[in-house]
Tab-separated table of C-alpha atoms in Angstrom:
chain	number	residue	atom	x	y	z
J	399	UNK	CA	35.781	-20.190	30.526
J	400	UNK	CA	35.750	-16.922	28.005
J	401	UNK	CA	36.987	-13.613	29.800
J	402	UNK	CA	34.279	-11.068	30.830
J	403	UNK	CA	33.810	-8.583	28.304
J	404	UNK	CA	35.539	-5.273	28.302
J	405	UNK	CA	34.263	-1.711	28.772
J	406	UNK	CA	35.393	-0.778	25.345
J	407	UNK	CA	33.511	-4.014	24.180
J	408	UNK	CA	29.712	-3.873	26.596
J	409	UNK	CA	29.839	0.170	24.872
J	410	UNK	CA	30.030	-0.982	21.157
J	411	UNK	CA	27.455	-3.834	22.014
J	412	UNK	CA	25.135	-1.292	23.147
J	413	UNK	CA	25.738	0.979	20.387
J	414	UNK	CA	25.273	-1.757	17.844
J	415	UNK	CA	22.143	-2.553	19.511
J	416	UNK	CA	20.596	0.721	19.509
J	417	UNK	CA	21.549	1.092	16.101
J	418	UNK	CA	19.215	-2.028	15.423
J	419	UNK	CA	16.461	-0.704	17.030
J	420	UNK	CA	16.764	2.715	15.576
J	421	UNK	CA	17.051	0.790	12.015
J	422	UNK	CA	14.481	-1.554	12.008
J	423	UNK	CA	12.040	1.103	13.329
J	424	UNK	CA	13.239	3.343	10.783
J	425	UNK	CA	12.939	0.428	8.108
J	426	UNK	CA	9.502	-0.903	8.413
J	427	UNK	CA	7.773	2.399	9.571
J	428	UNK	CA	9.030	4.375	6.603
J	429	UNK	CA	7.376	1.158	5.016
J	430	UNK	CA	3.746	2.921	5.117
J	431	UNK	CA	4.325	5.938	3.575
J	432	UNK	CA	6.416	3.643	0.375
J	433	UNK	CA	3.513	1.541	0.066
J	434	UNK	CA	0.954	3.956	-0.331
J	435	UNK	CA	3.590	5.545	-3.681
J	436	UNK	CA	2.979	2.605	-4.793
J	437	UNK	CA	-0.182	1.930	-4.790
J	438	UNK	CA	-0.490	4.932	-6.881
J	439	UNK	CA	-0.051	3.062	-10.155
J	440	UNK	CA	0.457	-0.821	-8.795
J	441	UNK	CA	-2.227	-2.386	-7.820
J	442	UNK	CA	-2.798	-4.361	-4.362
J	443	UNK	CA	-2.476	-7.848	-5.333
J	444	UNK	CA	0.006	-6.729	-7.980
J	445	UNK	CA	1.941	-5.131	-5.162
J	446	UNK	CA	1.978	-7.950	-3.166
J	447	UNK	CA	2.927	-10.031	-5.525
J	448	UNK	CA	5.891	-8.329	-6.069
J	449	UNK	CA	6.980	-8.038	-2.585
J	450	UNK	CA	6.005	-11.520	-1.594
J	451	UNK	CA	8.146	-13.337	-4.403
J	452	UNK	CA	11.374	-11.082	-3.640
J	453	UNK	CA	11.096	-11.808	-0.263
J	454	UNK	CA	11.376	-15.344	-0.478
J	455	UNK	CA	13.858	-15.381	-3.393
J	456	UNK	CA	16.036	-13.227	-0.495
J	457	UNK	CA	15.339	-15.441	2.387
J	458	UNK	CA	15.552	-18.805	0.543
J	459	UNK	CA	18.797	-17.442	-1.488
J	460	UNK	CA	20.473	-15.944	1.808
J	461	UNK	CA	19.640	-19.550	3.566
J	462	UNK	CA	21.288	-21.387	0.663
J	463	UNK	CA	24.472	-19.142	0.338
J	464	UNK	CA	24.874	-19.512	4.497
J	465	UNK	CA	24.093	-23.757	3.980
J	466	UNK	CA	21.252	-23.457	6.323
J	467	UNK	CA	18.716	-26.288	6.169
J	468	UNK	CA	15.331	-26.026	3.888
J	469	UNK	CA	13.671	-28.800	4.243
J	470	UNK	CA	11.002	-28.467	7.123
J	471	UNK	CA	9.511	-31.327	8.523
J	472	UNK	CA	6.270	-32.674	7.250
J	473	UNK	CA	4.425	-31.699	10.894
J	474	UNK	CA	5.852	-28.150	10.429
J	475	UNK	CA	4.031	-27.279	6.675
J	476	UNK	CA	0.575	-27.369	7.927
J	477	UNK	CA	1.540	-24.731	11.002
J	478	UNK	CA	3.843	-22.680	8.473
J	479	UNK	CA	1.281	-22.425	5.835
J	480	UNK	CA	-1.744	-21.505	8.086
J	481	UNK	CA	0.743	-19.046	10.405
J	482	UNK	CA	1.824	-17.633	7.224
J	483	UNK	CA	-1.411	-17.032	5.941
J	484	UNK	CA	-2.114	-15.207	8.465
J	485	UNK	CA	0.709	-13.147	9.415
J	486	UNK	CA	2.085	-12.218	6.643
J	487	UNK	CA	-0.855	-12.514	3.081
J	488	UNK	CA	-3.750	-11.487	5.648
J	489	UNK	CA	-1.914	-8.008	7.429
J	490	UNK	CA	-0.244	-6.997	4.161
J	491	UNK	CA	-3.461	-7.624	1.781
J	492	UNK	CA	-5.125	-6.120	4.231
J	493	UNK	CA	-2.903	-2.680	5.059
J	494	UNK	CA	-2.355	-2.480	1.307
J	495	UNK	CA	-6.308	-2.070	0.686
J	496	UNK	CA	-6.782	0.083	3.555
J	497	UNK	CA	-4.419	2.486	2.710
J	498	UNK	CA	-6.446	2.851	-0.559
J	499	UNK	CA	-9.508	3.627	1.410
J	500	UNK	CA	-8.351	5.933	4.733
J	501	UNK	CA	-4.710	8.450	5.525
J	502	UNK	CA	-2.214	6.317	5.871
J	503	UNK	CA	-1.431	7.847	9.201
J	504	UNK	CA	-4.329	6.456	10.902
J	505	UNK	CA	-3.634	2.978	9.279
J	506	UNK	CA	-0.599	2.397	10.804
J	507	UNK	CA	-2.281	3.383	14.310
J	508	UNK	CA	-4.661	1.078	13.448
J	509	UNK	CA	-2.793	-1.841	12.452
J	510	UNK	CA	-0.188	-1.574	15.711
J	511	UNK	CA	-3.247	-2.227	17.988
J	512	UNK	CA	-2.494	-5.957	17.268
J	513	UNK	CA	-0.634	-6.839	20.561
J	514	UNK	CA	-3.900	-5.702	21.810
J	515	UNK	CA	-5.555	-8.301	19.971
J	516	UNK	CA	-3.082	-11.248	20.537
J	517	UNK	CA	-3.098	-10.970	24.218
J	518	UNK	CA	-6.995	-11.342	23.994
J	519	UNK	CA	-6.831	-14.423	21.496
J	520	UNK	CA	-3.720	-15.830	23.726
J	521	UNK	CA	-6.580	-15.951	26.612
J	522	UNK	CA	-7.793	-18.827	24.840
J	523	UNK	CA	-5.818	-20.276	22.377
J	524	UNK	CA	-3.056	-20.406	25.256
J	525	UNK	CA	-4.406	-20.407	28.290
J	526	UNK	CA	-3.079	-17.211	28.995
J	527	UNK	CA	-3.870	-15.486	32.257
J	528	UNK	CA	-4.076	-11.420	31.547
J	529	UNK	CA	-3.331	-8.984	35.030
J	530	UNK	CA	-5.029	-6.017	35.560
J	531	UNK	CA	-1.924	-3.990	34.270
J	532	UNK	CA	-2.600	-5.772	30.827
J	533	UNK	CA	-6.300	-5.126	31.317
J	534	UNK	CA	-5.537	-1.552	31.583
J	535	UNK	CA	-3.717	-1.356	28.181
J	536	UNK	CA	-6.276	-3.119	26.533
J	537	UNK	CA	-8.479	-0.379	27.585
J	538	UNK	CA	-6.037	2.160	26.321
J	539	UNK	CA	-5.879	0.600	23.095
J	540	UNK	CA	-9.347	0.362	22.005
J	541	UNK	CA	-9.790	3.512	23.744
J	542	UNK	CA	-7.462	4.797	20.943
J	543	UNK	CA	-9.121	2.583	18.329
J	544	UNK	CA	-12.430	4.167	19.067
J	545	UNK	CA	-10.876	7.512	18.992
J	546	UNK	CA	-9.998	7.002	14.961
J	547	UNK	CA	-13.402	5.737	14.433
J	548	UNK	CA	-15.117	8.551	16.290
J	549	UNK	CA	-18.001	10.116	14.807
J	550	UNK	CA	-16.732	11.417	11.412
J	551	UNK	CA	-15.706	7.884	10.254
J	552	UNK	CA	-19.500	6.635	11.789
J	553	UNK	CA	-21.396	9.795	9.987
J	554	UNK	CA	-19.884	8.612	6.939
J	555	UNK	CA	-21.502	5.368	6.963
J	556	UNK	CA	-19.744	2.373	5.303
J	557	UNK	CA	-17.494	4.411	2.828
J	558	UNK	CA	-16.038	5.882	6.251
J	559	UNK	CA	-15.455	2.306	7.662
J	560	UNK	CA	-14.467	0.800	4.407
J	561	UNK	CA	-10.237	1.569	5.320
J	562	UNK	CA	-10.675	1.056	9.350
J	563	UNK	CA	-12.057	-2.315	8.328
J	564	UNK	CA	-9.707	-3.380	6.261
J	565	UNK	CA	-6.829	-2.516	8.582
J	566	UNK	CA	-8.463	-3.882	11.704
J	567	UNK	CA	-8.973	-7.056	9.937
J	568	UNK	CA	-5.386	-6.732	9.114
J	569	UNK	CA	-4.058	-6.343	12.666
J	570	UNK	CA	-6.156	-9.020	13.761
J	571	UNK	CA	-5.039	-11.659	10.943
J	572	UNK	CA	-1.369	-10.334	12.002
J	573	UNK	CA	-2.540	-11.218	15.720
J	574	UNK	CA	-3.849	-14.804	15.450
J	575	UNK	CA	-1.199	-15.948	13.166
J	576	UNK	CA	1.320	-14.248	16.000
J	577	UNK	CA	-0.266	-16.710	18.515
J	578	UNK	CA	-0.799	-19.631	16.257
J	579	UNK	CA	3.015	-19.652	15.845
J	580	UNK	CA	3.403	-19.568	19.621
J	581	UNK	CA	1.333	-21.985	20.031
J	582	UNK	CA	3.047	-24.345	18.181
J	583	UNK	CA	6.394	-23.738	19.901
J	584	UNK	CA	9.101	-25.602	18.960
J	585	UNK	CA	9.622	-25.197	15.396
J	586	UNK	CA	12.952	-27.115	13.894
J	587	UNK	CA	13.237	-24.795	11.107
J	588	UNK	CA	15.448	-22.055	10.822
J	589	UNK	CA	13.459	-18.311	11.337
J	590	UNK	CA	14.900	-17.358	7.949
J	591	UNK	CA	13.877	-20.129	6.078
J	592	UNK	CA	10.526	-20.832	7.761
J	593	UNK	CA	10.009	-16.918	6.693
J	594	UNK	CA	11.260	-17.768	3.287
J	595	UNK	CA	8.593	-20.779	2.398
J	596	UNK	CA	5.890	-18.300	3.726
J	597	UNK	CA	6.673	-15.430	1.650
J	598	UNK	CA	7.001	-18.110	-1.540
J	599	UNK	CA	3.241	-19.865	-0.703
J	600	UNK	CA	1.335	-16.294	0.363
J	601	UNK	CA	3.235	-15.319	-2.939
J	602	UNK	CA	0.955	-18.346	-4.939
J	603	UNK	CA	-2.645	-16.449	-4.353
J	604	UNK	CA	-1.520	-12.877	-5.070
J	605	UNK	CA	0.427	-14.280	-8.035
J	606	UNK	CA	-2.812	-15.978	-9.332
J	607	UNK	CA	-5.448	-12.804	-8.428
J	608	UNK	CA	-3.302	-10.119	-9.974
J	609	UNK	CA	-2.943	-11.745	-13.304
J	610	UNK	CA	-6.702	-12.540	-13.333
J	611	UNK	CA	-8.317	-9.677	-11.537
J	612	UNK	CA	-5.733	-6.582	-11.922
J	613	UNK	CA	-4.352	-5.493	-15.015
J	614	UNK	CA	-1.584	-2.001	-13.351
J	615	UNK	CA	0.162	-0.157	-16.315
J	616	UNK	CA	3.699	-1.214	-17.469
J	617	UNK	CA	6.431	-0.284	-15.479
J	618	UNK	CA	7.778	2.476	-18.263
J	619	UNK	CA	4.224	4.512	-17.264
J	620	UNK	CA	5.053	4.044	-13.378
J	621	UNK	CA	6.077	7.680	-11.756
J	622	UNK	CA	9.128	8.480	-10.522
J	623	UNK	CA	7.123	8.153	-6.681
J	624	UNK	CA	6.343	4.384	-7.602
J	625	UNK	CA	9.676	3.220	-8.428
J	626	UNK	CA	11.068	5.211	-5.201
J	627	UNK	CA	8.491	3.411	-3.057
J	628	UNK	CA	8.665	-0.233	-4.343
J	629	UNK	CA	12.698	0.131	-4.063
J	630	UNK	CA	12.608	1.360	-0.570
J	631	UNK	CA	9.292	-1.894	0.116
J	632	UNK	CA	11.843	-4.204	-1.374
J	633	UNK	CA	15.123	-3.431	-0.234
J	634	UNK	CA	14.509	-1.558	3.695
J	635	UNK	CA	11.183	-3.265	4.291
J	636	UNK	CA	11.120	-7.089	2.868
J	637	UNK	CA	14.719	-7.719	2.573
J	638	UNK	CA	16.968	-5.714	4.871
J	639	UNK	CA	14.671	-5.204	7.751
J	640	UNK	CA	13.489	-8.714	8.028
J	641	UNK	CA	17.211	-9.906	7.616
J	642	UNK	CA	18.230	-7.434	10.791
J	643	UNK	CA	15.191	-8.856	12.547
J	644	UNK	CA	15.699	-12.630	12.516
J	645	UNK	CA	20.065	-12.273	12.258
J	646	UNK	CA	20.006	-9.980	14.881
J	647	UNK	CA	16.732	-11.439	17.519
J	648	UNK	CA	18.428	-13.052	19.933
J	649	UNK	CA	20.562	-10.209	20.677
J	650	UNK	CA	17.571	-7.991	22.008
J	651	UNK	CA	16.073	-8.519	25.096
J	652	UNK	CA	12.280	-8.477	25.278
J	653	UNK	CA	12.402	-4.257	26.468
J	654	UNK	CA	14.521	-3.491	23.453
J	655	UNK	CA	12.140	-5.483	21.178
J	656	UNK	CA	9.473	-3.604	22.143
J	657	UNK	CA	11.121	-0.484	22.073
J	658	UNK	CA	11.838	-0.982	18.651
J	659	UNK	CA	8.485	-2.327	17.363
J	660	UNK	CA	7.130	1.526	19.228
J	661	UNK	CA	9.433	3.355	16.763
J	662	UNK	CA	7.548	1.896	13.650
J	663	UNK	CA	4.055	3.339	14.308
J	664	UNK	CA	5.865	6.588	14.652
J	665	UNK	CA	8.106	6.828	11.842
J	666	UNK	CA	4.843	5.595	9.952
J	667	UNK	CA	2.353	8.587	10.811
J	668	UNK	CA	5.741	11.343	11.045
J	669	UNK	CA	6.725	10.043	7.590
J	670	UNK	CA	2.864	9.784	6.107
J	671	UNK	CA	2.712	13.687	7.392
J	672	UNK	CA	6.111	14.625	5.913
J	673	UNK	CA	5.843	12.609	2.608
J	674	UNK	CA	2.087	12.604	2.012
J	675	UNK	CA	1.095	15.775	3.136
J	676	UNK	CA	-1.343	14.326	5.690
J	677	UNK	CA	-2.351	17.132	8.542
J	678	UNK	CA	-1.668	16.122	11.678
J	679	UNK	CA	-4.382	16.507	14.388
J	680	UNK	CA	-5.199	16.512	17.805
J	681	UNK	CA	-7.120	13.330	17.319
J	682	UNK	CA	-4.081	11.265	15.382
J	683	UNK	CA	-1.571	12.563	18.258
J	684	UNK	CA	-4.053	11.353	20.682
J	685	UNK	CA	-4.806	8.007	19.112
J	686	UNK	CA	-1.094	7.695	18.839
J	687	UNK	CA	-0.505	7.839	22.903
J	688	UNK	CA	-3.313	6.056	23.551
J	689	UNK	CA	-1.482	2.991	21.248
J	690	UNK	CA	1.816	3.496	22.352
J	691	UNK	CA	0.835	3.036	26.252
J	692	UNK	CA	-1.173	0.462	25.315
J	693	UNK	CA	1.319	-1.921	23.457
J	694	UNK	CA	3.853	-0.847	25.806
J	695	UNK	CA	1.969	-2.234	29.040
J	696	UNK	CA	0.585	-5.283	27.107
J	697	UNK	CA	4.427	-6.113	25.726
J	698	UNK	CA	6.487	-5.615	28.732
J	699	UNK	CA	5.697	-7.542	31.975
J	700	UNK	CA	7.329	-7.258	35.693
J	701	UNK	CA	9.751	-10.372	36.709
J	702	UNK	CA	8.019	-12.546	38.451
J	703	UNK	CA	9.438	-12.517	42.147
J	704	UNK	CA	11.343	-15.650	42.819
């Protein structure tokens, strides 16, 4: 039987933990604004492209060096593929053409309304039974939703819509592949290396479409912006981040995980304002509570009384 742990030893556990949450918040929400550099001279598919193939050249390469296993069992590909797809080739295609189309600020409010989403598609894909405290952040969240499409976005007719579309669609795709991967439960693989074969086939498509439909400048015309935006997508956002996430999971408890995922939709609109000179407004800092409360009632339940 191991000895209870110290004072000295529950404080640097806690410290190390909030310094994971503060990190990965920090990491993927400083994501949007580094995405949007570079889209300035590579294009979307091109981008992802990029980013797809280093992340599972990472992944795969840090399961091989640490002798994990990568095979996955023949019943797994089909659910990896189509989870995949979804999760990670249908948000990040998506995001990556909004941005192009609407402030990146409002995208990343957009695009956290998807534990919104997934509670709605868990109703039936899982037989999930939602309480009225759920109900009520629903509410919030496509209160907040609505409040980004309000009537400047509508007067504009489908130009206006074009970005809120394609980030919507985003969060949703992000969504059903979220529940499609609970729903299969179970999965033998490693998280790494089941993250690793999904980066490498979403990487297939985008490979494919940006040599036949996108032809971005070479990399000596990129600006200096570009190259600081694909290094920080690359190394904080598909490599570090995602190796903090799945080394570090099953040391956060569900609250801390959902503290952390808040931080990212607010490092994303501060950092959009800061580094893209976006205003901030009344309506953004209202849309932003509105998401916040919601995700944080839908994420966090009460313990069920024994």
């Amino acid at each position: 039987m191991s000895a209870p742990a110290s004072p000295a030893q529950l404080q640097r556990s806690g410290i190390s933990t909030a310094l994971l949450i503060v990190a990965i918040g920090l990491f993927w929400g400083g994501n949007w604004p580094a995405v949007r550099f570079s889209l300035m001279d590579i294009p979307p598919f091109s981008l992802r492209a990029i980013g797809f193939t280093a992340g599972a050249v990472m992944l795969l390469g840090w399961a091989w060096m640490r002798r994990l296993p990568l095979a996955i069992a023949a019943d797994e590909w089909p659910w990896l593929a189509v989870a995949g797809i979804f999760t990670i080739l249908g948000f990040n295609v998506g995001t990556a053409f909004g941005q192009l189309h609407m402030p990146t600020s409002q995208a990343a409010i957009i695009a956290f309304t998807m534990p919104c989403w997934a509670l709605l598609m868990a109703i039936g894909l899982l037989g999930e039974r939602v309480t009225l405290r759920q109900w009520l952040g629903l509410g919030l969240g496509q209160a907040g939703l609505l409040l980004l499409l309000g009537p400047t976005a509508w007067q504009a007719g489908f130009d206006g819509l074009v970005g809120p579309l394609f980030v919507l669609c985003a969060a949703l795709s992000w969504a059903l592949g979220t529940v499609l991967i609970k729903r299969r439960g179970g999965w033998q693989g490693h998280p790494v290396v089941i993250t690793g074969w999904q980066f490498a086939i979403c990487a297939v498509p985008m490979l494919v479409l940006s040599a036949v439909m996108e032809s971005p400048p070479p990399p000596t015309e990129w600006r200096a912006t570009t190259w600081l935006g694909l290094g920080y997508h690359l190394l904080f956002a598909i490599c570090l981040a995602q190796m903090l996430w799945f080394r570090n999971v099953n040391r956060l408890s569900i609250g801390q995980s959902t503290i952390s995922t808040l931080i990212i939709p607010v490092v994303g609109v501060g950092s959009a304002i800061l580094l893209l000179g976006e205003p901030f407004t009344l309506q953004i800092a209202v849309a932003l509570v509105l998401t916040l409360s919601a995700v944080a009632i839908v994420m966090t339940q009460r313990k069920a009384t024994a």
